[in-house]
Amino acid sequence: MKSAFVLLAFLTVSQGLLRIPLMRGKSARQLLEEKGLFEEYRRKFPYNPAAKFLPRNELDAVPLTFDPDLTYYGVIGVGTPPQLFKVLFDTGSSVLWVPSVSCSSAACESHSKFNSSASSTFQAGTKPFYISYNSGFVAGSTGYENIKVGDIYVENQIFGLTNTEAVFLASLPWDGILGMAFPGLALQGGTPIFDNMWNQGKIPQDMFSMYLSSSVEGSMLILGGTDPSYYSGSINWVPVYGATNYWNIQIQSITINGNTVACSAGCEAVVDSGTSVIIGPSKDINNINGWLGAVTNQYGDAIVSCSNTKLLPDIVFNINGYSFALPPSAYVSKSVSRCRTGFATGSWILGEVFMRQFYTAFDIGNNMVGFAQAV
Ligand SMILES: *[C@@H]1O[C@H](CO)[C@@H](O)[C@H](O)[C@H]1NC(C)=O
């Protein structure tokens, strides 16, 4: 009787998982390189990964930095009937926003725009969603809507509708962002969409996970649990520190062939699906790139020779007693004729370069992040 019950519960849980396919669009880097505009953009919009993690002001600013290598997006529906948007599922922020029909910025013209008059369930909010004076921000109004994610509807979700967008957003493959970090970063008085999904009983477990493929298709966001078909071995769990804003974890050290090359006294890092690379303080990152023989150019890209990248060493992240080895196939990427390491400077962030190698589970209920070898 008891085992039948357990089995039944297990089936229910695994059936309740919501799988959202993620696609990879053409990166802004690729798009701009093809037009010969990349270096101009890089000069105008220097990569400042720390911008996203600065303390926010009372105006509900959503700071952005021009990360030209973000490519993953999934499709959600906003309103009734659902209007479709490509969004970045971003574990480094907590706000959902999409462009609105009242936005005439270049970035809105090249993306889908939400028309609240065409939705029977739209309710306007009272608070603005930032008033922009800086090219690195989006701004607009707030509203409440039913959001369709996979087969479910999250009801009465607060979201931002932009009427102004920074110009660099025009070259990114997604229309808006769906934030999956903690409520401390949410719009004033609002609840992030994942928390609403859980509170409204739409998913079996207070957890989601991501498989980021290096191919155009095949990536998956799994809401409500984990899916063993996307990883091998077991998931190694790591406690999350101060889980009010970001997915912060503690790294004990970073080693190459047993030598500590960075984070020698331990360091705190954010696990962020909305950052393309791995970020760390310049002293540490310069040391790692030095071990790899990389030369950093004026745009902050660490360049290595494209021949013999296979001979480069694994970079090992020691986290909570586990060793996560990142091979060169994971941290070297090629664009046009150049090869870059996926290490850039700022405060510690484990971005997509790390998450492609390790299927990542975000367990809100137990305040943990889990990593397993991605298949
Ligand atoms: C928004 O939707 C309304 C109602 O369907 C329609 O009349 C209006 O033209 C739409 N506006 C835009 C800018 O598409």
GROMACS .gro file of C-alpha atoms and ligand atoms in nm:
model
  389
    1MET     CA    1   0.000   0.000   0.000
    2LYS     CA    2   0.272   0.236   0.107
    3SER     CA    3   0.497   0.152  -0.188
    4ALA     CA    4   0.204   0.184  -0.427
    5PHE     CA    5   0.144   0.528  -0.283
    6VAL     CA    6   0.510   0.626  -0.321
    7LEU     CA    7   0.509   0.501  -0.680
    8LEU     CA    8   0.194   0.693  -0.755
    9ALA     CA    9   0.340   1.007  -0.600
   10PHE     CA   10   0.657   0.963  -0.807
   11LEU     CA   11   0.460   0.925  -1.130
   12THR     CA   12   0.258   1.232  -1.050
   13VAL     CA   13   0.573   1.434  -0.983
   14SER     CA   14   0.754   1.323  -1.298
   15GLN     CA   15   0.440   1.381  -1.504
   16GLY     CA   16   0.400   1.728  -1.363
   17LEU     CA   17   0.733   1.845  -1.501
   18LEU     CA   18   0.702   2.123  -1.750
   19ARG     CA   19   0.955   2.114  -2.033
   20ILE     CA   20   1.022   2.438  -2.218
   21PRO     CA   21   1.243   2.393  -2.527
   22LEU     CA   22   1.513   2.657  -2.557
   23MET     CA   23   1.657   2.762  -2.891
   24ARG     CA   24   1.981   2.937  -2.973
   25GLY     CA   25   1.948   3.242  -3.191
   26LYS     CA   26   2.228   3.407  -3.383
   27SER     CA   27   2.444   3.592  -3.129
   28ALA     CA   28   2.473   3.970  -3.141
   29ARG     CA   29   2.848   3.920  -3.184
   30GLN     CA   30   2.792   3.713  -3.497
   31LEU     CA   31   2.527   3.948  -3.633
   32LEU     CA   32   2.739   4.259  -3.576
   33GLU     CA   33   3.059   4.098  -3.701
   34GLU     CA   34   2.882   4.014  -4.026
   35LYS     CA   35   2.788   4.380  -4.062
   36GLY     CA   36   3.134   4.495  -3.955
   37LEU     CA   37   2.983   4.677  -3.657
   38PHE     CA   38   3.101   4.468  -3.366
   39GLU     CA   39   3.402   4.675  -3.262
   40GLU     CA   40   3.204   4.998  -3.279
   41TYR     CA   41   2.936   4.845  -3.053
   42ARG     CA   42   3.196   4.710  -2.812
   43ARG     CA   43   3.347   5.060  -2.780
   44LYS     CA   44   3.007   5.222  -2.726
   45PHE     CA   45   2.878   4.955  -2.489
   46PRO     CA   46   3.173   4.813  -2.296
   47TYR     CA   47   3.106   4.480  -2.133
   48ASN     CA   48   3.033   4.551  -1.769
   49PRO     CA   49   2.901   4.231  -1.614
   50ALA     CA   50   2.897   4.400  -1.272
   51ALA     CA   51   2.623   4.640  -1.393
   52LYS     CA   52   2.363   4.370  -1.354
   53PHE     CA   53   2.465   4.310  -0.994
   54LEU     CA   54   2.482   4.667  -0.869
   55PRO     CA   55   2.245   4.766  -0.587
   56ARG     CA   56   1.922   4.888  -0.742
   57ASN     CA   57   1.766   5.222  -0.673
   58GLU     CA   58   1.409   5.284  -0.565
   59LEU     CA   59   1.292   5.327  -0.924
   60ASP     CA   60   1.303   4.957  -1.005
   61ALA     CA   61   1.580   4.995  -1.254
   62VAL     CA   62   1.665   4.692  -1.460
   63PRO     CA   63   2.034   4.741  -1.540
   64LEU     CA   64   2.169   4.561  -1.843
   65THR     CA   65   2.507   4.519  -1.998
   66PHE     CA   66   2.579   4.438  -2.361
   67ASP     CA   67   2.670   4.069  -2.351
   68PRO     CA   68   2.708   3.989  -2.722
   69ASP     CA   69   2.719   3.612  -2.676
   70LEU     CA   70   2.379   3.545  -2.520
   71THR     CA   71   2.182   3.319  -2.752
   72TYR     CA   72   1.933   3.100  -2.563
   73TYR     CA   73   1.566   3.181  -2.558
   74GLY     CA   74   1.229   3.014  -2.507
   75VAL     CA   75   0.882   3.124  -2.611
   76ILE     CA   76   0.610   3.238  -2.368
   77GLY     CA   77   0.260   3.376  -2.425
   78VAL     CA   78   0.146   3.700  -2.263
   79GLY     CA   79  -0.224   3.785  -2.228
   80THR     CA   80  -0.550   3.644  -2.364
   81PRO     CA   81  -0.526   3.529  -2.635
   82PRO     CA   82  -0.152   3.478  -2.578
   83GLN     CA   83   0.084   3.709  -2.767
   84LEU     CA   84   0.412   3.524  -2.819
   85PHE     CA   85   0.755   3.647  -2.706
   86LYS     CA   86   1.103   3.506  -2.714
   87VAL     CA   87   1.254   3.551  -2.368
   88LEU     CA   88   1.587   3.494  -2.203
   89PHE     CA   89   1.529   3.272  -1.897
   90ASP     CA   90   1.766   3.462  -1.670
   91THR     CA   91   1.869   3.329  -1.329
   92GLY     CA   92   2.053   3.660  -1.267
   93SER     CA   93   1.742   3.881  -1.241
   94SER     CA   94   1.384   3.853  -1.111
   95VAL     CA   95   1.174   4.073  -1.339
   96LEU     CA   96   0.967   3.968  -1.641
   97TRP     CA   97   0.956   4.232  -1.912
   98VAL     CA   98   0.863   4.250  -2.281
   99PRO     CA   99   0.854   4.537  -2.533
  100SER     CA  100   0.519   4.717  -2.565
  101VAL     CA  101   0.347   4.872  -2.868
  102SER     CA  102   0.413   5.215  -2.717
  103CYS     CA  103   0.788   5.164  -2.759
  104SER     CA  104   0.945   5.306  -3.073
  105SER     CA  105   1.310   5.252  -2.978
  106ALA     CA  106   1.513   5.071  -3.244
  107ALA     CA  107   1.534   4.769  -3.016
  108CYS     CA  108   1.153   4.748  -2.997
  109GLU     CA  109   1.112   4.785  -3.373
  110SER     CA  110   1.322   4.473  -3.429
  111HIS     CA  111   1.126   4.266  -3.175
  112SER     CA  112   0.771   4.152  -3.094
  113LYS     CA  113   0.567   4.408  -2.902
  114PHE     CA  114   0.285   4.352  -2.653
  115ASN     CA  115  -0.047   4.521  -2.726
  116SER     CA  116  -0.244   4.542  -2.401
  117SER     CA  117  -0.561   4.654  -2.585
  118ALA     CA  118  -0.565   4.321  -2.764
  119SER     CA  119  -0.572   4.122  -2.437
  120SER     CA  120  -0.893   4.064  -2.237
  121THR     CA  121  -0.703   3.992  -1.914
  122PHE     CA  122  -0.462   4.289  -1.900
  123GLN     CA  123  -0.464   4.508  -1.591
  124ALA     CA  124  -0.249   4.817  -1.574
  125GLY     CA  125  -0.013   4.858  -1.278
  126THR     CA  126   0.037   5.182  -1.089
  127LYS     CA  127   0.416   5.192  -1.071
  128PRO     CA  128   0.652   5.291  -1.348
  129PHE     CA  129   0.912   5.044  -1.456
  130TYR     CA  130   1.212   5.274  -1.444
  131ILE     CA  131   1.249   5.612  -1.611
  132SER     CA  132   1.547   5.581  -1.837
  133TYR     CA  133   1.835   5.823  -1.862
  134ASN     CA  134   2.112   5.576  -1.923
  135SER     CA  135   2.171   5.369  -2.235
  136GLY     CA  136   2.207   5.057  -2.029
  137PHE     CA  137   1.851   5.041  -1.903
  138VAL     CA  138   1.497   4.954  -2.013
  139ALA     CA  139   1.202   5.163  -1.896
  140GLY     CA  140   0.825   5.168  -1.915
  141SER     CA  141   0.514   5.081  -1.719
  142THR     CA  142   0.395   4.779  -1.523
  143GLY     CA  143   0.093   4.557  -1.570
  144TYR     CA  144  -0.059   4.226  -1.463
  145GLU     CA  145  -0.129   3.943  -1.703
  146ASN     CA  146  -0.182   3.572  -1.749
  147ILE     CA  147   0.146   3.428  -1.873
  148LYS     CA  148   0.147   3.104  -2.068
  149VAL     CA  149   0.460   2.897  -2.005
  150GLY     CA  150   0.450   2.558  -2.177
  151ASP     CA  151   0.103   2.420  -2.104
  152ILE     CA  152   0.030   2.624  -1.793
  153TYR     CA  153  -0.096   2.973  -1.724
  154VAL     CA  154   0.049   3.179  -1.440
  155GLU     CA  155  -0.226   3.416  -1.334
  156ASN     CA  156  -0.206   3.782  -1.243
  157GLN     CA  157   0.170   3.807  -1.298
  158ILE     CA  158   0.328   4.150  -1.261
  159PHE     CA  159   0.552   4.237  -1.557
  160GLY     CA  160   0.721   4.532  -1.720
  161LEU     CA  161   0.615   4.677  -2.056
  162THR     CA  162   0.895   4.881  -2.206
  163ASN     CA  163   0.848   5.208  -2.385
  164THR     CA  164   1.221   5.280  -2.407
  165GLU     CA  165   1.501   5.033  -2.466
  166ALA     CA  166   1.879   5.065  -2.487
  167VAL     CA  167   1.986   5.047  -2.852
  168PHE     CA  168   2.220   4.749  -2.809
  169LEU     CA  169   1.916   4.530  -2.737
  170ALA     CA  170   1.825   4.556  -3.106
  171SER     CA  171   2.093   4.303  -3.197
  172LEU     CA  172   1.996   4.041  -2.935
  173PRO     CA  173   1.794   3.736  -3.042
  174TRP     CA  174   1.525   3.763  -2.773
  175ASP     CA  175   1.243   4.015  -2.718
  176GLY     CA  176   1.243   4.029  -2.338
  177ILE     CA  177   1.369   3.871  -2.018
  178LEU     CA  178   1.206   3.630  -1.774
  179GLY     CA  179   1.390   3.664  -1.443
  180MET     CA  180   1.438   3.353  -1.229
  181ALA     CA  181   1.633   3.488  -0.931
  182PHE     CA  182   1.488   3.565  -0.585
  183PRO     CA  183   1.210   3.808  -0.478
  184GLY     CA  184   1.462   4.063  -0.344
  185LEU     CA  185   1.516   4.174  -0.705
  186ALA     CA  186   1.150   4.171  -0.810
  187LEU     CA  187   0.947   4.474  -0.917
  188GLN     CA  188   0.816   4.664  -0.614
  189GLY     CA  189   0.551   4.466  -0.431
  190GLY     CA  190   0.563   4.200  -0.702
  191THR     CA  191   0.630   3.829  -0.697
  192PRO     CA  192   0.867   3.673  -0.953
  193ILE     CA  193   0.696   3.444  -1.202
  194PHE     CA  194   0.853   3.121  -1.077
  195ASP     CA  195   0.732   3.189  -0.721
  196ASN     CA  196   0.381   3.253  -0.853
  197MET     CA  197   0.397   2.933  -1.054
  198TRP     CA  198   0.475   2.744  -0.733
  199ASN     CA  199   0.230   2.938  -0.514
  200GLN     CA  200  -0.049   2.879  -0.766
  201GLY     CA  201   0.018   2.501  -0.757
  202LYS     CA  202   0.117   2.474  -1.122
  203ILE     CA  203   0.432   2.265  -1.071
  204PRO     CA  204   0.512   1.959  -0.855
  205GLN     CA  205   0.833   2.085  -0.687
  206ASP     CA  206   0.972   2.426  -0.597
  207MET     CA  207   1.264   2.373  -0.833
  208PHE     CA  208   1.370   2.421  -1.194
  209SER     CA  209   1.667   2.305  -1.397
  210MET     CA  210   1.841   2.388  -1.722
  211TYR     CA  211   2.017   2.194  -1.990
  212LEU     CA  212   2.209   2.422  -2.226
  213SER     CA  213   2.317   2.246  -2.543
  214SER     CA  214   2.594   2.377  -2.767
  215SER     CA  215   2.368   2.303  -3.066
  216VAL     CA  216   2.102   2.535  -3.200
  217GLU     CA  217   1.825   2.304  -3.081
  218GLY     CA  218   1.799   2.062  -2.789
  219SER     CA  219   1.835   2.291  -2.487
  220MET     CA  220   1.565   2.258  -2.222
  221LEU     CA  221   1.427   2.442  -1.923
  222ILE     CA  222   1.255   2.199  -1.685
  223LEU     CA  223   1.009   2.357  -1.443
  224GLY     CA  224   0.915   2.162  -1.131
  225GLY     CA  225   1.214   1.928  -1.101
  226THR     CA  226   1.501   1.762  -1.285
  227ASP     CA  227   1.516   1.530  -1.585
  228PRO     CA  228   1.786   1.256  -1.575
  229SER     CA  229   1.782   1.223  -1.953
  230TYR     CA  230   1.989   1.543  -1.968
  231TYR     CA  231   2.274   1.442  -1.736
  232SER     CA  232   2.490   1.146  -1.640
  233GLY     CA  233   2.589   1.040  -1.288
  234SER     CA  234   2.430   1.215  -0.995
  235ILE     CA  235   2.356   1.576  -0.916
  236ASN     CA  236   2.607   1.729  -0.672
  237TRP     CA  237   2.429   1.975  -0.445
  238VAL     CA  238   2.576   2.301  -0.320
  239PRO     CA  239   2.415   2.531  -0.059
  240VAL     CA  240   2.299   2.875  -0.171
  241TYR     CA  241   2.412   3.165   0.051
  242GLY     CA  242   2.183   3.456   0.135
  243ALA     CA  243   1.910   3.341  -0.102
  244THR     CA  244   1.720   3.668  -0.115
  245ASN     CA  245   1.856   3.814  -0.439
  246TYR     CA  246   2.092   3.600  -0.643
  247TRP     CA  247   2.183   3.234  -0.678
  248ASN     CA  248   2.505   3.275  -0.475
  249ILE     CA  249   2.734   2.984  -0.406
  250GLN     CA  250   3.076   2.946  -0.247
  251ILE     CA  251   3.371   2.827  -0.459
  252GLN     CA  252   3.662   2.689  -0.253
  253SER     CA  253   3.929   2.723  -0.520
  254ILE     CA  254   3.999   2.704  -0.892
  255THR     CA  255   4.287   2.481  -1.000
  256ILE     CA  256   4.481   2.378  -1.310
  257ASN     CA  257   4.675   2.050  -1.283
  258GLY     CA  258   4.653   2.074  -0.905
  259ASN     CA  259   4.785   2.432  -0.887
  260THR     CA  260   4.554   2.691  -0.739
  261VAL     CA  261   4.517   2.957  -1.009
  262ALA     CA  262   4.226   3.164  -0.876
  263CYS     CA  263   3.991   3.210  -0.582
  264SER     CA  264   4.267   3.090  -0.347
  265ALA     CA  265   4.091   3.197  -0.027
  266GLY     CA  266   3.746   3.094  -0.149
  267CYS     CA  267   3.501   3.322  -0.325
  268GLU     CA  268   3.132   3.378  -0.369
  269ALA     CA  269   2.990   3.338  -0.719
  270VAL     CA  270   2.651   3.392  -0.882
  271VAL     CA  271   2.512   3.115  -1.103
  272ASP     CA  272   2.368   3.311  -1.393
  273SER     CA  273   2.210   3.177  -1.711
  274GLY     CA  274   2.195   3.540  -1.829
  275THR     CA  275   2.574   3.581  -1.854
  276SER     CA  276   2.746   3.408  -2.144
  277VAL     CA  277   3.090   3.352  -1.992
  278ILE     CA  278   3.266   3.302  -1.658
  279ILE     CA  279   3.350   3.624  -1.480
  280GLY     CA  280   3.593   3.692  -1.196
  281PRO     CA  281   3.817   3.966  -1.049
  282SER     CA  282   4.088   4.073  -1.291
  283LYS     CA  283   4.376   3.934  -1.082
  284ASP     CA  284   4.221   3.585  -1.088
  285ILE     CA  285   4.101   3.595  -1.448
  286ASN     CA  286   4.433   3.731  -1.575
  287ASN     CA  287   4.605   3.446  -1.397
  288ILE     CA  288   4.375   3.183  -1.554
  289ASN     CA  289   4.412   3.341  -1.899
  290GLY     CA  290   4.791   3.358  -1.840
  291TRP     CA  291   4.800   2.982  -1.776
  292LEU     CA  292   4.612   2.936  -2.104
  293GLY     CA  293   4.850   3.162  -2.297
  294ALA     CA  294   4.562   3.397  -2.380
  295VAL     CA  295   4.617   3.762  -2.467
  296THR     CA  296   4.341   4.005  -2.372
  297ASN     CA  297   4.257   4.256  -2.646
  298GLN     CA  298   4.125   4.612  -2.605
  299TYR     CA  299   3.765   4.486  -2.596
  300GLY     CA  300   3.827   4.253  -2.303
  301ASP     CA  301   3.824   3.934  -2.510
  302ALA     CA  302   4.095   3.684  -2.410
  303ILE     CA  303   4.232   3.548  -2.739
  304VAL     CA  304   4.405   3.211  -2.779
  305SER     CA  305   4.542   3.046  -3.091
  306CYS     CA  306   4.276   2.832  -3.258
  307SER     CA  307   4.526   2.554  -3.329
  308ASN     CA  308   4.589   2.304  -3.052
  309THR     CA  309   4.312   2.425  -2.822
  310LYS     CA  310   4.262   2.056  -2.739
  311LEU     CA  311   4.598   2.062  -2.562
  312LEU     CA  312   4.489   2.328  -2.316
  313PRO     CA  313   4.432   2.209  -1.956
  314ASP     CA  314   4.105   2.146  -1.773
  315ILE     CA  315   4.010   2.422  -1.533
  316VAL     CA  316   3.877   2.271  -1.213
  317PHE     CA  317   3.621   2.444  -0.994
  318ASN     CA  318   3.624   2.304  -0.640
  319ILE     CA  319   3.280   2.363  -0.491
  320ASN     CA  320   3.143   2.213  -0.168
  321GLY     CA  321   3.395   1.927  -0.184
  322TYR     CA  322   3.317   1.840  -0.545
  323SER     CA  323   3.546   1.899  -0.842
  324PHE     CA  324   3.388   2.032  -1.160
  325ALA     CA  325   3.638   2.011  -1.445
  326LEU     CA  326   3.587   2.241  -1.741
  327PRO     CA  327   3.769   2.112  -2.053
  328PRO     CA  328   3.891   2.347  -2.330
  329SER     CA  329   3.602   2.228  -2.552
  330ALA     CA  330   3.376   2.404  -2.299
  331TYR     CA  331   3.567   2.725  -2.236
  332VAL     CA  332   3.711   2.808  -2.580
  333SER     CA  333   3.474   2.949  -2.840
  334LYS     CA  334   3.537   3.047  -3.198
  335SER     CA  335   3.391   3.338  -3.390
  336VAL     CA  336   3.499   3.441  -3.739
  337SER     CA  337   3.873   3.370  -3.726
  338ARG     CA  338   3.934   3.422  -3.357
  339CYS     CA  339   3.925   3.190  -3.057
  340ARG     CA  340   3.835   3.330  -2.717
  341THR     CA  341   3.849   3.182  -2.368
  342GLY     CA  342   3.524   3.215  -2.178
  343PHE     CA  343   3.687   3.411  -1.893
  344ALA     CA  344   3.623   3.783  -1.850
  345THR     CA  345   3.662   4.029  -1.562
  346GLY     CA  346   3.410   4.148  -1.304
  347SER     CA  347   3.278   3.986  -0.985
  348TRP     CA  348   3.248   3.606  -0.985
  349ILE     CA  349   2.974   3.473  -1.212
  350LEU     CA  350   2.936   3.120  -1.343
  351GLY     CA  351   2.754   3.179  -1.670
  352GLU     CA  352   2.660   2.971  -1.972
  353VAL     CA  353   3.016   2.850  -2.037
  354PHE     CA  354   2.988   2.664  -1.705
  355MET     CA  355   2.622   2.566  -1.741
  356ARG     CA  356   2.670   2.405  -2.083
  357GLN     CA  357   2.913   2.159  -1.925
  358PHE     CA  358   2.702   2.106  -1.612
  359TYR     CA  359   2.327   2.057  -1.613
  360THR     CA  360   2.214   2.294  -1.337
  361ALA     CA  361   1.926   2.250  -1.093
  362PHE     CA  362   1.793   2.550  -0.898
  363ASP     CA  363   1.620   2.420  -0.584
  364ILE     CA  364   1.433   2.704  -0.416
  365GLY     CA  365   1.263   2.479  -0.160
  366ASN     CA  366   1.595   2.358  -0.018
  367ASN     CA  367   1.813   2.660  -0.100
  368MET     CA  368   2.055   2.463  -0.312
  369VAL     CA  369   2.204   2.455  -0.658
  370GLY     CA  370   2.295   2.120  -0.811
  371PHE     CA  371   2.539   2.046  -1.091
  372ALA     CA  372   2.565   1.724  -1.293
  373GLN     CA  373   2.766   1.633  -1.602
  374ALA     CA  374   2.549   1.737  -1.897
  375VAL     CA  375   2.500   1.471  -2.164
  376LIG     C1  376  -0.382   4.695  -3.049
  376LIG     O1  377  -0.497   4.614  -3.044
  376LIG     C2  378  -0.616   4.690  -3.074
  376LIG     C3  379  -0.734   4.595  -3.046
  376LIG     O2  380  -0.719   4.473  -3.113
  376LIG     C4  381  -0.610   4.739  -3.218
  376LIG     O3  382  -0.725   4.814  -3.249
  376LIG     C5  383  -0.485   4.825  -3.233
  376LIG     O4  384  -0.470   4.864  -3.369
  376LIG     C6  385  -0.362   4.752  -3.188
  376LIG     N1  386  -0.249   4.842  -3.187
  376LIG     C7  387  -0.133   4.815  -3.245
  376LIG     C8  388  -0.030   4.921  -3.237
  376LIG     O5  389  -0.112   4.711  -3.303
   0.00000   0.00000   0.00000
